[in-house]
CSV table of C-alpha atoms and ligand atoms in Angstrom, one decimal:
chain,number,residue,atom,x,y,z
O,128,MET,CA,98.5,106.3,82.6
O,129,LEU,CA,95.4,107.2,84.4
O,130,ILE,CA,96.2,110.4,87.0
O,131,LYS,CA,94.7,108.3,89.8
O,132,ASP,CA,97.3,105.7,89.3
O,133,ILE,CA,100.2,108.2,89.1
O,134,LEU,CA,98.9,109.6,92.7
O,135,THR,CA,98.9,106.1,94.4
O,136,VAL,CA,103.0,105.7,93.6
O,137,GLY,CA,103.4,107.4,96.9
O,138,LYS,CA,105.7,110.3,96.0
O,139,THR,CA,104.4,114.0,95.4
O,140,ALA,CA,103.2,114.0,91.8
O,141,VAL,CA,104.4,117.7,90.2
O,142,SER,CA,102.5,118.6,87.1
O,143,PHE,CA,102.4,121.8,84.5
O,144,GLU,CA,99.3,123.7,83.4
O,145,PHE,CA,99.2,125.3,79.7
O,146,PHE,CA,96.8,127.1,77.3
O,147,PRO,CA,96.6,126.8,73.7
O,148,PRO,CA,98.0,129.7,72.1
O,149,LYS,CA,96.4,132.1,69.7
O,150,THR,CA,99.1,132.8,67.2
O,151,PRO,CA,101.7,130.4,65.4
O,152,LYS,CA,104.5,132.5,67.2
O,153,GLY,CA,102.9,131.5,70.5
O,154,TRP,CA,102.8,127.7,69.5
O,155,GLU,CA,106.5,128.0,68.4
O,156,VAL,CA,107.2,129.7,72.2
O,157,LEU,CA,105.0,127.1,74.0
O,158,PHE,CA,107.0,124.2,72.3
O,159,GLU,CA,110.3,125.8,73.2
O,160,THR,CA,108.8,126.0,77.0
O,161,ILE,CA,107.6,122.2,77.0
O,162,ALA,CA,111.2,121.3,75.8
O,163,ASP,CA,112.9,123.1,78.6
O,164,LEU,CA,110.3,122.2,81.2
O,165,THR,CA,110.4,118.6,80.1
O,166,VAL,CA,114.1,118.3,81.8
O,167,LEU,CA,112.2,118.6,85.2
O,168,LYS,CA,110.1,115.5,84.5
O,169,PRO,CA,106.9,116.5,85.4
O,170,ALA,CA,104.2,113.8,86.4
O,171,TYR,CA,101.9,114.9,83.8
O,172,VAL,CA,100.7,118.4,82.2
O,173,SER,CA,97.5,119.8,81.4
O,174,VAL,CA,95.8,121.6,79.0
O,175,THR,CA,93.2,124.4,79.2
O,176,TYR,CA,89.8,124.8,77.5
O,177,GLY,CA,88.2,128.1,77.0
O,178,ALA,CA,84.6,127.9,78.1
O,179,GLY,CA,81.6,127.4,75.7
O,180,GLY,CA,84.2,125.6,73.3
O,181,SER,CA,86.2,128.9,72.5
O,182,THR,CA,89.1,127.0,72.4
O,183,ARG,CA,87.8,123.5,71.3
O,184,ASP,CA,90.3,122.8,68.6
O,185,ARG,CA,93.2,124.6,69.7
O,186,THR,CA,92.8,122.3,73.1
O,187,HIS,CA,92.4,119.2,71.4
O,188,ASP,CA,95.4,119.7,69.0
O,189,LEU,CA,97.3,120.7,71.6
O,190,VAL,CA,96.8,118.0,73.8
O,191,THR,CA,97.2,115.8,70.9
O,192,ARG,CA,100.5,117.0,69.9
O,193,ILE,CA,101.8,117.0,73.3
O,194,HIS,CA,100.6,113.2,73.4
O,195,GLU,CA,101.9,112.5,70.2
O,196,GLU,CA,105.1,114.5,70.1
O,197,THR,CA,106.6,114.1,74.0
O,198,ASP,CA,106.5,111.7,76.5
O,199,LEU,CA,104.3,113.3,78.7
O,200,GLU,CA,101.4,112.2,80.1
O,201,VAL,CA,98.8,115.0,79.3
O,202,VAL,CA,95.2,115.9,80.9
O,203,ALA,CA,92.7,117.5,78.8
O,204,HIS,CA,90.4,120.2,80.7
O,205,LEU,CA,86.9,120.5,79.3
O,206,THR,CA,84.4,122.8,80.7
O,207,CYS,CA,80.6,122.1,79.9
O,208,VAL,CA,78.9,125.4,80.5
O,209,GLY,CA,77.0,126.1,76.9
O,210,HIS,CA,77.5,122.7,75.6
O,211,ARG,CA,74.8,120.1,74.8
O,212,PHE,CA,75.3,116.7,75.1
O,213,ASP,CA,76.0,115.7,71.8
O,214,GLU,CA,78.9,118.2,71.7
O,215,ILE,CA,80.4,116.7,74.8
O,216,LYS,CA,80.2,113.3,73.5
O,217,ARG,CA,81.9,114.2,70.1
O,218,ILE,CA,84.7,115.7,72.1
O,219,LEU,CA,85.1,113.3,74.5
O,220,ASP,CA,85.0,110.5,71.5
O,221,ARG,CA,87.6,112.1,69.4
O,222,TYR,CA,90.1,112.4,72.8
O,223,ALA,CA,89.4,108.6,73.2
O,224,GLU,CA,90.0,107.8,69.6
O,225,SER,CA,93.4,109.8,70.0
O,226,GLY,CA,94.3,107.5,72.9
O,227,ILE,CA,93.9,110.5,75.5
O,228,GLY,CA,92.2,109.1,78.8
O,229,ASN,CA,92.7,112.0,81.4
O,230,ILE,CA,90.1,114.8,81.5
O,231,LEU,CA,89.6,117.8,84.4
O,232,ALA,CA,86.1,118.1,84.0
O,233,LEU,CA,85.1,121.8,85.0
O,234,ARG,CA,82.0,123.8,84.6
O,235,GLY,CA,83.8,126.8,83.1
O,236,ASP,CA,82.3,130.5,83.4
O,237,PRO,CA,79.9,132.4,80.7
O,238,PRO,CA,81.9,134.9,79.0
O,239,ALA,CA,81.0,138.2,80.8
O,240,ASP,CA,79.1,139.7,77.9
O,241,LYS,CA,77.0,136.9,77.3
O,242,ALA,CA,73.6,137.0,79.6
O,243,VAL,CA,72.8,133.9,80.8
O,244,ASP,CA,69.5,133.7,78.8
O,245,GLY,CA,69.2,129.8,78.3
O,246,THR,CA,71.0,129.6,75.0
O,247,PHE,CA,74.6,129.6,76.8
O,248,ASP,CA,73.5,127.3,79.9
O,249,GLY,CA,73.8,124.3,77.7
O,250,ASP,CA,72.8,120.7,78.9
O,251,PHE,CA,75.1,120.7,81.8
O,252,PRO,CA,74.3,122.7,85.0
O,253,TYR,CA,77.5,121.8,87.2
O,254,ALA,CA,80.4,120.3,86.8
O,255,SER,CA,79.1,117.3,88.8
O,256,ASP,CA,76.6,116.4,85.8
O,257,LEU,CA,79.9,116.5,83.6
O,258,VAL,CA,81.8,114.2,85.8
O,259,ALA,CA,78.7,111.8,85.9
O,260,PHE,CA,78.2,112.1,81.9
O,261,ILE,CA,81.9,111.3,81.3
O,262,ARG,CA,81.5,108.3,83.7
O,263,ASP,CA,78.7,106.9,81.7
O,264,ILE,CA,79.8,106.9,78.1
O,265,HIS,CA,83.3,106.5,79.1
O,266,PRO,CA,84.0,104.7,82.2
O,267,GLU,CA,87.6,103.9,81.5
O,268,MET,CA,88.8,107.6,81.7
O,269,GLY,CA,90.2,109.5,84.2
O,270,ILE,CA,88.5,112.6,85.8
O,271,GLY,CA,89.8,115.1,88.0
O,272,VAL,CA,87.8,118.0,88.9
O,273,ALA,CA,88.2,121.6,90.7
O,274,GLY,CA,88.5,122.5,94.0
O,275,PHE,CA,88.4,126.0,95.9
O,276,PRO,CA,90.2,126.4,99.1
O,277,GLU,CA,89.2,130.2,99.7
O,278,GLY,CA,85.6,129.4,98.3
O,279,HIS,CA,84.4,129.6,94.7
O,280,SER,CA,83.6,133.3,93.9
O,281,ALA,CA,79.7,132.2,93.4
O,282,VAL,CA,79.5,130.8,96.9
O,283,THR,CA,77.2,132.0,99.2
O,284,ASN,CA,77.4,129.6,101.9
O,285,ARG,CA,80.7,128.3,103.3
O,286,LEU,CA,79.4,125.4,105.0
O,287,THR,CA,77.6,123.9,102.1
O,288,GLU,CA,80.1,124.6,99.6
O,289,LEU,CA,81.9,120.8,100.3
O,290,GLU,CA,78.9,119.7,99.9
O,291,HIS,CA,78.9,120.3,96.1
O,292,LEU,CA,82.3,119.3,96.0
O,293,LYS,CA,81.3,115.8,97.3
O,294,GLU,CA,78.7,115.6,94.4
O,295,LYS,CA,81.7,115.8,91.9
O,296,VAL,CA,83.3,113.1,93.8
O,297,ASP,CA,80.3,110.8,94.3
O,298,ALA,CA,79.4,111.3,90.4
O,299,GLY,CA,83.2,109.5,89.7
O,300,ALA,CA,85.9,111.9,90.3
O,301,ASP,CA,89.5,110.5,91.2
O,302,TYR,CA,91.2,113.6,92.1
O,303,ILE,CA,90.6,117.3,93.1
O,304,VAL,CA,93.1,120.4,91.7
O,305,THR,CA,93.1,123.3,93.6
O,306,GLN,CA,92.7,127.3,92.6
O,307,LEU,CA,95.7,129.0,93.3
O,308,PHE,CA,96.6,129.9,97.0
O,309,PHE,CA,99.0,132.1,98.6
O,310,ASP,CA,99.1,130.5,102.0
O,311,ASN,CA,99.6,127.0,102.4
O,312,ARG,CA,97.5,126.8,105.6
O,313,ASP,CA,94.5,127.7,103.1
O,314,TYR,CA,95.2,124.5,101.5
O,315,PHE,CA,95.9,122.3,104.7
O,316,ASP,CA,92.8,123.5,106.2
O,317,TYR,CA,90.9,122.9,103.0
O,318,VAL,CA,91.9,119.1,102.8
O,319,GLU,CA,90.9,118.8,106.4
O,320,ARG,CA,87.5,120.1,105.7
O,321,CYS,CA,87.2,118.0,102.8
O,322,ARG,CA,88.0,114.6,104.9
O,323,LEU,CA,85.4,115.9,107.2
O,324,ALA,CA,82.6,116.4,104.8
O,325,GLY,CA,83.6,112.5,103.6
O,326,ILE,CA,85.9,113.4,100.5
O,327,GLY,CA,88.7,111.0,100.8
O,328,ILE,CA,90.3,111.3,97.1
O,329,PRO,CA,93.6,112.9,96.6
O,330,VAL,CA,93.5,116.7,96.6
O,331,ILE,CA,96.5,118.3,94.4
O,332,ALA,CA,97.7,121.9,95.4
O,333,GLY,CA,97.5,124.6,92.8
O,334,ILE,CA,100.5,126.9,92.9
O,335,MET,CA,101.3,130.1,90.7
O,336,PRO,CA,104.4,132.0,91.3
O,337,ILE,CA,103.7,135.9,91.0
O,338,THR,CA,105.9,137.1,88.0
O,339,GLY,CA,105.1,140.5,88.2
O,340,GLY,CA,103.2,143.3,89.8
O,341,LYS,CA,100.9,143.5,86.7
O,342,ASN,CA,100.8,139.7,86.7
O,343,MET,CA,99.5,140.1,90.7
O,344,LEU,CA,96.7,142.3,89.6
O,345,ARG,CA,95.7,140.1,86.7
O,346,MET,CA,95.5,137.2,89.2
O,347,ALA,CA,93.2,139.2,91.7
O,348,GLU,CA,90.7,140.0,89.1
O,349,LEU,CA,90.6,136.3,87.8
O,350,SER,CA,90.6,134.9,91.2
O,351,PRO,CA,88.7,137.3,93.1
O,352,ARG,CA,88.7,135.2,96.5
O,353,THR,CA,92.6,134.6,96.8
O,354,ARG,CA,93.8,136.1,99.6
O,355,PHE,CA,97.0,137.9,99.3
O,356,PRO,CA,98.6,137.8,103.0
O,357,ALA,CA,100.4,140.7,104.3
O,358,GLY,CA,103.8,139.3,104.1
O,359,LEU,CA,103.1,138.8,100.6
O,360,ILE,CA,102.3,142.1,99.9
O,361,ARG,CA,105.3,143.7,102.0
O,362,THR,CA,107.5,141.5,99.9
O,363,VAL,CA,106.2,142.5,96.3
O,364,GLU,CA,106.2,145.8,97.9
O,365,ARG,CA,109.7,145.7,99.2
O,366,ALA,CA,110.8,144.1,95.6
O,367,GLY,CA,109.3,147.4,93.7
O,368,THR,CA,110.7,146.9,90.3
O,369,GLU,CA,109.0,144.2,87.8
O,370,GLU,CA,112.1,141.9,87.6
O,371,ARG,CA,112.8,141.8,91.4
O,372,ILE,CA,109.1,141.1,92.0
O,373,GLU,CA,109.8,138.3,89.3
O,374,MET,CA,112.4,137.2,91.8
O,375,ALA,CA,110.5,137.9,94.9
O,376,GLY,CA,107.2,136.0,93.7
O,377,THR,CA,109.4,132.8,92.2
O,378,HIS,CA,111.1,132.6,95.9
O,379,TRP,CA,107.7,132.7,97.8
O,380,ALA,CA,106.3,129.9,95.1
O,381,ALA,CA,109.2,127.8,95.9
O,382,GLU,CA,109.0,128.2,99.8
O,383,GLN,CA,105.2,127.1,99.3
O,384,VAL,CA,106.1,124.3,97.3
O,385,ARG,CA,108.8,123.2,99.6
O,386,ASP,CA,106.7,123.0,102.7
O,387,LEU,CA,103.9,121.4,100.4
O,388,LEU,CA,106.4,118.9,99.9
O,389,ASP,CA,107.6,118.5,103.5
O,390,HIS,CA,104.1,117.5,104.1
O,391,GLY,CA,104.0,114.8,101.4
O,392,VAL,CA,101.1,116.1,99.5
O,393,PRO,CA,99.9,113.8,96.7
O,394,GLY,CA,100.3,116.4,94.1
O,395,ILE,CA,101.7,120.0,93.0
O,396,HIS,CA,100.1,121.7,89.9
O,397,LEU,CA,102.2,124.7,88.5
O,398,TYR,CA,100.1,126.9,86.4
O,399,THR,CA,103.2,128.0,84.3
O,400,LEU,CA,100.9,130.4,81.7
O,401,ASN,CA,103.0,128.8,79.3
O,402,HIS,CA,106.6,130.3,80.4
O,403,SER,CA,109.4,128.1,82.0
O,404,ALA,CA,111.5,130.8,83.5
O,405,ALA,CA,109.8,130.9,87.0
O,406,THR,CA,109.2,127.0,87.1
O,407,LEU,CA,112.7,126.1,86.3
O,408,ARG,CA,113.8,128.7,89.1
O,409,ILE,CA,111.5,126.7,91.5
O,410,GLY,CA,113.1,123.5,90.8
O,411,GLU,CA,116.6,125.2,90.6
O,412,SER,CA,116.1,126.8,94.3
O,413,LEU,CA,114.8,123.9,95.7
O,414,GLY,CA,117.8,121.9,95.0
O,415,LEU,CA,116.1,119.3,92.3
O,416,ALA,CA,117.4,118.1,88.9
O,417,GLY,CA,113.6,116.7,88.1
O,418,PHE,CA,110.4,116.6,90.1
O,419,ASP,CA,110.6,112.5,89.4
O,420,ASP,CA,112.7,111.9,92.5
O,421,LEU,CA,110.7,113.1,95.3
O,422,LEU,CA,110.3,111.3,98.3
E,21,FAD,P1,81.3,123.7,89.9
E,21,FAD,O1,81.9,122.5,90.6
E,21,FAD,O2,80.1,123.3,89.0
E,21,FAD,O3,80.6,124.9,90.9
E,21,FAD,C1,80.4,125.9,90.3
E,21,FAD,C2,79.5,126.8,91.5
E,21,FAD,O4,78.6,126.1,91.5
E,21,FAD,C3,80.3,126.8,92.9
E,21,FAD,O5,79.9,127.9,93.5
E,21,FAD,C4,79.6,125.5,93.4
E,21,FAD,O6,79.7,125.6,95.0
E,21,FAD,C5,78.2,125.5,92.9
E,21,FAD,N1,77.6,124.4,92.8
E,21,FAD,C6,78.1,123.2,92.3
E,21,FAD,N2,76.8,122.2,92.4
E,21,FAD,C7,75.9,123.0,92.9
E,21,FAD,C8,74.4,122.7,93.2
E,21,FAD,N3,74.1,121.1,92.8
E,21,FAD,N4,73.5,123.4,93.5
E,21,FAD,C9,74.0,124.7,93.9
E,21,FAD,N5,75.2,125.2,93.7
E,21,FAD,C10,76.1,124.2,93.0
E,21,FAD,N6,87.9,127.8,83.5
E,21,FAD,C11,88.1,127.3,82.1
E,21,FAD,O7,87.1,127.7,81.3
E,21,FAD,N7,88.5,126.6,81.4
E,21,FAD,C12,89.6,125.8,82.2
E,21,FAD,O8,90.5,125.1,81.4
E,21,FAD,C13,89.6,126.1,83.5
E,21,FAD,N8,90.6,125.1,84.3
E,21,FAD,C14,90.7,125.3,85.6
E,21,FAD,C15,91.5,124.3,86.2
E,21,FAD,C16,91.5,124.6,88.1
E,21,FAD,C17,92.5,123.5,88.5
E,21,FAD,C18,90.6,125.4,88.5
E,21,FAD,C19,90.3,125.4,90.0
E,21,FAD,C20,89.3,126.0,87.7
E,21,FAD,C21,89.7,126.2,86.4
E,21,FAD,N9,88.9,126.9,85.5
E,21,FAD,C22,88.4,126.7,84.2
E,21,FAD,C23,88.0,127.9,86.3
E,21,FAD,C24,86.4,127.0,86.6
E,21,FAD,O9,86.1,126.7,85.4
E,21,FAD,C25,85.3,128.4,87.4
E,21,FAD,O10,86.0,128.6,88.5
E,21,FAD,C26,84.1,127.7,87.2
E,21,FAD,O11,83.5,129.1,87.9
E,21,FAD,C27,84.2,126.6,88.3
E,21,FAD,O12,84.2,125.4,87.6
E,21,FAD,P2,83.6,124.4,88.6
E,21,FAD,O13,84.2,123.1,87.9
E,21,FAD,O14,84.4,124.1,90.1
E,21,FAD,O15,81.9,124.3,88.8
């Protein structure tokens, strides 16, 4: 089923994100995580892709294993930076042959140690070029794109950034999934700004629970524009130990999810980091047996 069709059902679609593990042990743990989280009945799950193709086969293997071994709908992330047209075509054809019809089309970032000297640029300057390419050669596929409520790290003009988002929508994107945020007001304002810019497609809210002090620092590094509200910093400081920070961070995320559900958002995407505990606790603290039964 295409994600755009799931999003028209009228209930909030809750989804989970995984990344392809590097080791056999990691695969084992991930499939235990997936089994644990299946109980929550997500609307779909997605699998990340290493920019430049660093996880090309592992992403493909994980996406197809989930497709074949579970009842979960699965979305394959695909980044275009560093790739040539023929490489992307091969990846898409392989997915189509395996019955995978949903792609999250991203630009990705070149690795920090690789100078952008033309060899890593590839044939796709921006994600909008990838969206247009997919629409051209696989018009049947569902396409999601990334959105940044607090601005993308490379954005120099906050007034024109949504024009670039609109280019992805005009090229054929069906829905947007946001970068993580900790203050729902940033998401609601972003959706409003999208509408003012003439972007009408669903905007799925990306939520990542803080699961420890170190984890919070890592988030800040990976997502440099993310604002950590004073209330959240106070909460983390009060909690003190890693274990208590995890409890407090998960509670914060659960409150965000509750508020988003109350506002009837079209979708909530939980960044699981391949662990089930925080996501299960969010479901539990909301009193939900599963996410399939939301109003
Ligand atoms: P784009 O939409 O191409 O935007 C990149 C930058 O270029 C933005 O600053 C944009 O404003 C600017 N821009 C766009 N078009 C133009 C134009 N025509 N002229 C000038 N400037 C322009 N990364 C991974 O490597 N693997 C993943 O699996 C992955 N999954 C993600 C999932 C989500 C939900 C999100 C939010 C991000 C994910 N990322 C992933 C990170 C993402 O690849 C990076 O943040 C990347 O820098 C931006 O990707 P994009 O698709 O938004 O790029």
